[in-house]
Amino acid sequence: MGRFMGIVKIDDDLHEEARRASGVMCRSINAQAEYWMTIGMLAEANPTMAFNDIVAMQLAQAQAAPRDRAA
């Protein structure tokens, strides 16, 4: 999928939340916002799926396996 640059106007408080979350999640602010938008779109399209199920579905589609953090 291609990347297209664009400007999206968001509330200053939401931008600050994305900035803080991006630091914790080791993502850029734009990548954090894109992640939230993607998860939100998938949640709207699949209202009966839990967040963890949506993430698992995305990992399976990418053929990526989550690491066991308990190990």
XYZ file of N, CA and C in Angstrom:
213
model
N 0.854 -1.166 0.000
C 0.000 0.000 0.000
C 0.900 1.229 0.000
N 0.609 2.186 -0.870
C 1.413 3.393 -0.966
C 1.182 4.344 0.191
N 2.146 5.197 0.399
C 2.047 6.218 1.443
C 1.768 7.559 0.784
N 0.776 8.260 1.269
C 0.445 9.576 0.767
C 0.490 10.560 1.924
N 1.110 11.661 1.688
C 1.193 12.683 2.724
C -0.091 13.492 2.704
N -0.513 13.900 3.852
C -1.696 14.719 3.967
C -1.700 15.407 5.320
N -2.581 16.332 5.443
C -2.716 17.052 6.699
C -4.068 16.696 7.296
N -4.042 16.275 8.538
C -5.268 15.963 9.261
C -5.288 16.854 10.488
N -6.345 17.614 10.644
C -6.468 18.494 11.796
C -7.019 17.704 12.965
N -6.275 17.693 14.060
C -6.754 17.027 15.278
C -6.627 17.997 16.440
N -7.378 17.744 17.456
C -7.374 18.542 18.672
C -5.991 18.530 19.311
N -5.580 19.648 19.894
C -4.265 19.742 20.530
C -4.077 18.711 21.638
N -5.129 18.453 22.409
C -5.025 17.468 23.493
C -4.820 16.061 22.940
N -5.510 15.731 21.851
C -5.336 14.420 21.232
C -3.932 14.288 20.648
N -3.416 15.366 20.066
C -2.049 15.352 19.542
C -1.055 15.096 20.667
N -1.282 15.711 21.807
C -0.389 15.508 22.957
C -0.473 14.065 23.454
N -1.671 13.489 23.477
C -1.810 12.080 23.864
C -1.072 11.179 22.891
N -1.171 11.480 21.591
C -0.455 10.694 20.581
C 1.053 10.835 20.765
N 1.511 12.033 21.101
C 2.939 12.251 21.324
C 3.431 11.410 22.494
N 2.698 11.427 23.605
C 3.099 10.644 24.781
C 3.048 9.146 24.488
N 1.968 8.696 23.856
C 1.831 7.269 23.541
C 2.900 6.821 22.559
N 3.253 7.677 21.612
C 4.256 7.292 20.619
C 5.606 7.037 21.262
N 5.936 7.786 22.309
C 7.193 7.559 23.021
C 7.214 6.211 23.721
N 6.117 5.860 24.337
C 6.019 4.584 25.043
C 6.042 3.416 24.059
N 5.368 3.582 22.929
C 5.229 2.498 21.956
C 6.336 2.484 20.902
N 7.314 3.385 21.036
C 8.448 3.458 20.086
C 7.975 3.663 18.651
N 7.016 4.562 18.482
C 6.503 4.926 17.169
C 6.648 6.430 17.002
N 6.631 6.888 15.759
C 6.539 8.325 15.527
C 5.124 8.770 15.898
N 4.941 10.067 16.042
C 3.599 10.570 16.340
C 2.649 10.197 15.206
N 3.095 10.354 13.960
C 2.248 9.993 12.824
C 1.926 8.507 12.817
N 2.916 7.660 13.115
C 2.671 6.214 13.147
C 1.688 5.860 14.255
N 1.761 6.545 15.394
C 0.824 6.291 16.489
C -0.589 6.664 16.066
N -0.736 7.824 15.441
C -2.056 8.255 14.976
C -2.595 7.292 13.923
N -1.732 6.853 13.004
C -2.148 5.897 11.978
C -2.574 4.579 12.617
N -1.857 4.125 13.637
C -2.210 2.894 14.346
C -3.591 3.039 14.986
N -3.808 4.142 15.700
C -5.104 4.359 16.333
C -6.220 4.407 15.302
N -5.991 5.064 14.161
C -7.016 5.144 13.123
C -7.313 3.768 12.549
N -6.272 2.984 12.304
C -6.455 1.643 11.751
C -7.246 0.759 12.706
N -6.849 0.754 13.976
C -7.563 -0.051 14.971
C -9.008 0.427 15.092
N -9.224 1.727 15.074
C -10.580 2.273 15.156
C -11.447 1.850 13.982
N -10.888 1.897 12.768
C -11.634 1.466 11.589
C -11.974 -0.012 11.671
N -10.997 -0.824 12.104
C -11.246 -2.261 12.236
C -12.280 -2.546 13.324
N -12.244 -1.781 14.412
C -13.221 -1.971 15.492
C -14.629 -1.614 15.014
N -14.740 -0.543 14.223
C -16.051 -0.182 13.686
C -16.569 -1.246 12.711
N -15.677 -1.808 11.920
C -16.067 -2.820 10.945
C -16.348 -4.173 11.593
N -15.803 -4.393 12.786
C -15.940 -5.673 13.505
C -16.342 -5.401 14.954
N -17.557 -4.898 15.179
C -17.935 -4.436 16.515
C -17.979 -5.508 17.595
N -18.004 -6.773 17.213
C -18.044 -7.824 18.227
C -16.655 -8.324 18.610
N -15.628 -7.842 17.917
C -14.259 -8.295 18.206
C -13.624 -7.446 19.298
N -12.913 -8.123 20.201
C -12.155 -7.431 21.239
C -10.862 -6.882 20.633
N -10.281 -5.895 21.288
C -9.029 -5.293 20.830
C -7.959 -6.352 20.581
N -7.769 -7.258 21.540
C -6.734 -8.291 21.390
C -6.992 -9.176 20.172
N -8.255 -9.438 19.870
C -8.592 -10.243 18.695
C -8.281 -9.489 17.402
N -8.526 -8.183 17.402
C -8.204 -7.365 16.232
C -6.700 -7.363 15.996
N -5.921 -7.185 17.059
C -4.465 -7.200 16.925
C -3.984 -8.566 16.455
N -4.547 -9.636 17.005
C -4.162 -10.989 16.593
C -4.491 -11.218 15.117
N -5.631 -10.713 14.672
C -6.016 -10.832 13.273
C -5.013 -10.102 12.376
N -4.601 -8.912 12.782
C -3.634 -8.141 11.999
C -2.266 -8.826 11.972
N -1.864 -9.392 13.086
C -0.591 -10.125 13.119
C -0.641 -11.344 12.207
N -1.759 -12.052 12.222
C -1.902 -13.228 11.364
C -1.865 -12.836 9.889
N -2.526 -11.741 9.542
C -2.525 -11.287 8.154
C -1.134 -10.871 7.705
N -0.340 -10.345 8.636
C 1.038 -9.938 8.320
C 2.003 -11.109 8.449
N 1.486 -12.260 8.834
C 2.301 -13.451 9.084
C 3.411 -13.152 10.087
N 3.032 -12.444 11.158
C 3.951 -12.120 12.237
C 3.430 -12.747 13.509
N 4.324 -13.278 14.303
C 3.933 -13.914 15.563
C 4.328 -12.998 16.720
N 3.418 -12.776 17.673
C 3.784 -11.969 18.843
C 4.792 -12.722 19.711
N 5.679 -11.972 20.335
C 6.633 -12.597 21.264
C 5.993 -12.742 22.615
N 6.362 -13.814 23.323
C 5.884 -14.041 24.687
C 6.717 -13.201 25.625
N 6.157 -12.160 26.198
C 6.896 -11.261 27.078
C 7.162 -11.872 28.451
N 6.460 -12.941 28.785
C 6.646 -13.581 30.086
C 7.932 -14.398 30.128
N 8.414 -14.785 28.968
C 9.600 -15.647 28.885
C 10.868 -14.881 29.224
